[in-house]
Structures are given as structure tokens and as C-alpha cells.
Amino acid sequence: MSQQQRRPWIVGVSGASGTPFAAAVLRGLLAAGESVDLVVSRASRLTLLDETGIAFRDAHWPEDLRSWLARGADGKPHTFDADIDGVRHWAAGDLAAGPSSGSYPAKGMLIVPASTACVAGVALGLSKDLLQRAASVTLKERRKLVVAVRETPLSGQTLRQLVALDEAGAVVLPASPAFYAGATHIQDLVDFVAGRVLDAAGVPHQLYRRWEGELGGSRH
């Protein structure tokens, strides 16, 4: 696909715990044939290192991303095989990057996971890094913004900021897995949240069993 035809989803990864959620969303987007512009915040790199042992480096992002996306939620490497040809990476400190401008073509943005600091920054329009700037651009251009907040409990201040995002047009999607889909593994719970993020974006996937109105259906 030429750069003129390319219209990606921007995926922002903030510093909250939950890097497996981001990996599952990225795999889902790529499996659906979507292009992705990836922004990994400085804080999220510490979380990624802590949760997976992977050091995400701007200069070596393709190999680091492959290692990350291949890892299951249980930490086992080589669990998945993801083709990252559709991914373009932007450094979090690059405020001259494409997604910092409303004229840059994008379908929307998914922030997975979203920390409370990230929520505050986007709600207040701080644009302190590319992730926050891209989110502000997404809102002002009236594109889809999905904010998968991952924190508990939530303070009154954060709740007010989430309401502000909702009023601005964002989809506030807490990273809260459900159990009716018959989860038997941690990956199932992660994939449920990732699937709900993709649902909010309108991207087709087969990450979880949907509710069909039958009690106990997941046990049959």
C-alpha cells in the first residue's frame, strides 16, 4: 500500500500495567489487515521491561516489537506469529511526527493501556509527548478515540477527567475482562479486553466468544 493510500490506526501505549492488552490489540489490528502507527511512551517502556523483560528501543523497534507480539500473556515467548509489515513506529518525543498534525490521515487512535497520567494529559490537552498530542488531534478532528484505562480504584479527579473525555467524544473503555465467554487461560481474559477495544473501533476480529443469549453457553 502506498503512503498516499495508507490510513492507519494510531496505537498509543502508556505506562499503566497491562502491556499484554496492547500486544493483543496490535495483533488483532494486523490480523484484520489494518495499518498501524505505534507510539510507545517513555513510561510504558519501563512497564514493558518489567512485565516482559523486553527493552523497547527506538533504533531496534522492529525486532523488539516482534519479540513483544510473539509473547503470550503468561510470558511464554514464541506463542504468536505476527507480521509487522503494516506497522510504522514514531518516537514518543517526536512532536514533528505525522500523527501530531490533523492533516495526517488516520482512522483514529486507540490508547491501550491508558494510565491515569495519560488520561489527565489528554483530558487537559497538555500534549507533553506525541501520544498525548496525537490523542488531542484525534479529538479535534472528530476521529474515533478509544481510551482503555487500566487503574483501580479510580479517584474522583480521574473520574471527572474520564467524563471530560467522554463528553469530548472519546470512548472510555476500562480494561475489565468478562467471564461469560468461557475463559480458561489468562490469554482469554486479555483477548476479551482487546476484542472490546477493537469492537469500539469497528475492526472485525475473533478474539472472544460473543454473548448469544444462552445461559451457560460457554460450558456447552
XYZ file of C-alpha atoms in Angstrom:
220
model
C 0.000 0.000 0.000
C 1.410 3.394 -0.951
C 1.805 6.153 1.611
C -0.920 8.077 -0.280
C -3.409 5.245 0.305
C -2.302 4.330 3.812
C -4.741 5.352 6.587
C -3.619 3.764 9.860
C -4.938 3.335 13.340
C -2.680 5.117 15.802
C -1.976 2.910 18.821
C -0.606 4.641 21.906
C 0.844 2.577 24.735
C 1.123 4.445 28.046
C 2.806 3.490 31.298
C -0.040 1.618 33.012
C 0.308 -2.062 33.782
C -1.243 -4.139 31.022
C 1.191 -4.396 28.123
C -0.403 -7.757 27.100
C -3.589 -5.794 26.297
C -1.631 -3.604 23.880
C 0.035 -6.617 22.271
C -3.335 -8.326 21.736
C -4.845 -5.184 20.185
C -1.863 -4.805 17.870
C -2.088 -8.448 16.778
C -5.825 -8.035 16.203
C -5.395 -4.930 14.055
C -2.677 -6.547 11.964
C -4.683 -9.764 11.562
C -7.581 -7.641 10.243
C -5.288 -6.135 7.618
C -5.164 -2.705 9.283
C -2.166 -0.388 9.157
C -0.804 0.777 12.498
C 1.157 3.807 13.647
C 2.704 2.905 17.003
C 3.672 5.312 19.786
C 5.228 3.755 22.894
C 5.620 6.264 25.725
C 8.760 6.512 27.831
C 6.910 5.318 30.929
C 5.425 2.335 29.091
C 8.891 1.101 28.180
C 9.651 0.655 31.873
C 6.384 -1.250 32.317
C 7.114 -3.391 29.272
C 10.574 -4.208 30.586
C 9.116 -5.110 33.976
C 6.244 -7.219 32.626
C 8.020 -8.977 29.757
C 11.771 -8.430 30.099
C 11.762 -6.726 26.676
C 13.595 -3.423 26.296
C 11.802 -1.418 23.596
C 14.370 0.674 21.719
C 13.659 3.231 19.008
C 16.697 2.140 16.995
C 15.712 -1.529 17.146
C 11.947 -1.284 17.314
C 11.135 -3.952 14.651
C 12.939 -6.740 16.463
C 11.708 -5.568 19.872
C 8.119 -5.353 18.608
C 8.310 -8.838 17.103
C 9.541 -10.234 20.420
C 6.752 -8.433 22.266
C 3.937 -9.528 19.968
C 5.192 -13.121 19.951
C 4.905 -13.346 23.747
C 1.757 -14.717 25.363
C 0.050 -13.094 28.324
C 1.582 -15.810 30.503
C 5.048 -14.637 29.498
C 5.887 -17.534 27.196
C 7.880 -16.452 24.114
C 7.091 -17.679 20.576
C 3.386 -18.077 21.388
C 2.196 -15.923 18.467
C 3.430 -15.125 14.990
C 2.604 -11.569 13.933
C 3.531 -9.880 10.652
C 4.519 -6.300 11.492
C 4.909 -5.074 7.900
C 1.879 -2.819 8.426
C 3.436 -1.020 11.411
C 5.113 2.381 11.399
C 6.806 3.456 14.615
C 7.099 7.021 15.867
C 9.309 8.015 18.806
C 7.294 9.357 21.725
C 9.387 12.530 21.849
C 8.962 13.323 18.156
C 6.423 16.154 18.189
C 7.071 16.728 14.481
C 5.804 13.219 13.664
C 2.920 12.645 11.290
C 0.245 11.933 13.956
C 0.914 15.317 15.582
C -0.961 17.024 12.734
C -4.640 16.896 11.866
C -3.744 16.766 8.159
C -2.063 13.389 8.677
C -4.522 10.706 7.506
C -5.602 8.338 10.287
C -8.726 6.332 11.090
C -8.489 7.116 14.791
C -6.498 6.248 17.883
C -6.525 3.502 20.497
C -4.723 4.100 23.813
C -4.044 0.691 25.363
C -3.460 0.632 28.260
C -4.186 4.183 29.380
C -2.659 5.295 32.671
C -4.311 7.923 34.862
C -1.464 10.290 33.983
C -2.212 9.745 30.312
C -5.940 10.272 30.912
C -5.201 13.550 32.706
C -2.854 14.753 29.993
C -5.321 14.051 27.194
C -8.310 15.450 29.117
C -6.403 18.664 29.833
C -4.891 18.917 26.353
C -1.318 19.024 27.658
C 0.326 17.401 24.596
C 3.514 16.794 26.576
C 4.565 13.970 24.221
C 3.482 12.501 20.888
C 0.982 10.143 22.499
C -0.924 12.974 24.154
C -0.602 15.232 21.112
C -1.925 12.522 18.777
C -4.883 11.963 21.104
C -5.664 15.693 21.156
C -5.500 15.767 17.369
C -7.811 12.763 17.171
C -10.384 14.535 19.317
C -10.224 17.853 17.476
C -10.565 16.102 14.121
C -13.607 14.195 15.456
C -11.986 10.814 14.819
C -12.534 7.746 16.952
C -10.552 7.746 20.207
C -10.729 4.684 22.469
C -9.168 5.048 25.916
C -8.639 1.695 27.651
C -7.995 2.965 31.161
C -6.237 0.477 33.454
C -6.287 1.539 37.090
C -8.118 0.648 40.301
C -9.503 2.235 42.371
C -10.263 5.427 40.479
C -10.036 8.785 42.229
C -12.698 11.444 41.861
C -10.256 13.548 39.865
C -9.650 10.752 37.347
C -13.378 10.053 37.114
C -14.002 13.699 36.255
C -11.276 13.554 33.599
C -12.835 10.414 32.120
C -16.199 12.182 31.972
C -14.472 15.059 30.177
C -13.067 12.628 27.617
C -16.482 11.059 27.141
C -18.023 14.486 26.591
C -15.279 15.278 24.074
C -16.294 12.214 22.056
C -13.868 9.544 23.267
C -14.917 6.004 24.122
C -13.862 5.300 27.716
C -13.257 1.551 27.903
C -11.968 0.217 31.231
C -9.713 -2.823 30.849
C -12.257 -5.046 32.610
C -12.448 -8.656 31.386
C -15.716 -10.596 31.499
C -16.130 -14.297 32.250
C -19.215 -15.302 30.238
C -17.016 -16.102 27.234
C -15.662 -19.207 28.992
C -12.129 -18.053 29.740
C -9.816 -20.878 30.758
C -6.492 -19.061 30.398
C -5.103 -15.619 31.166
C -4.794 -15.011 27.423
C -8.565 -15.411 27.083
C -9.138 -12.593 29.576
C -6.618 -10.366 27.817
C -8.158 -11.124 24.421
C -11.629 -10.236 25.699
C -10.486 -6.725 26.602
C -8.571 -6.395 23.329
C -11.629 -7.568 21.443
C -13.829 -4.960 23.114
C -11.313 -2.268 22.119
C -11.482 -3.483 18.517
C -15.293 -3.592 18.742
C -15.294 0.073 19.762
C -13.077 0.848 16.772
C -15.280 -1.161 14.391
C -12.486 -3.586 13.496
C -13.583 -7.218 12.921
C -11.921 -9.953 14.954
C -12.434 -13.371 16.524
C -10.738 -12.770 19.850
C -13.589 -13.868 22.126
C -16.900 -15.738 22.184
C -19.773 -13.289 21.937
C -22.859 -13.403 24.141
C -25.750 -15.053 22.279
C -28.427 -15.031 24.957
C -27.854 -18.572 26.209
C -27.083 -19.000 29.895
C -24.100 -21.298 30.388
C -23.435 -21.365 26.658
C -19.674 -21.201 27.168
C -19.791 -24.546 29.033
C -21.508 -26.419 26.200
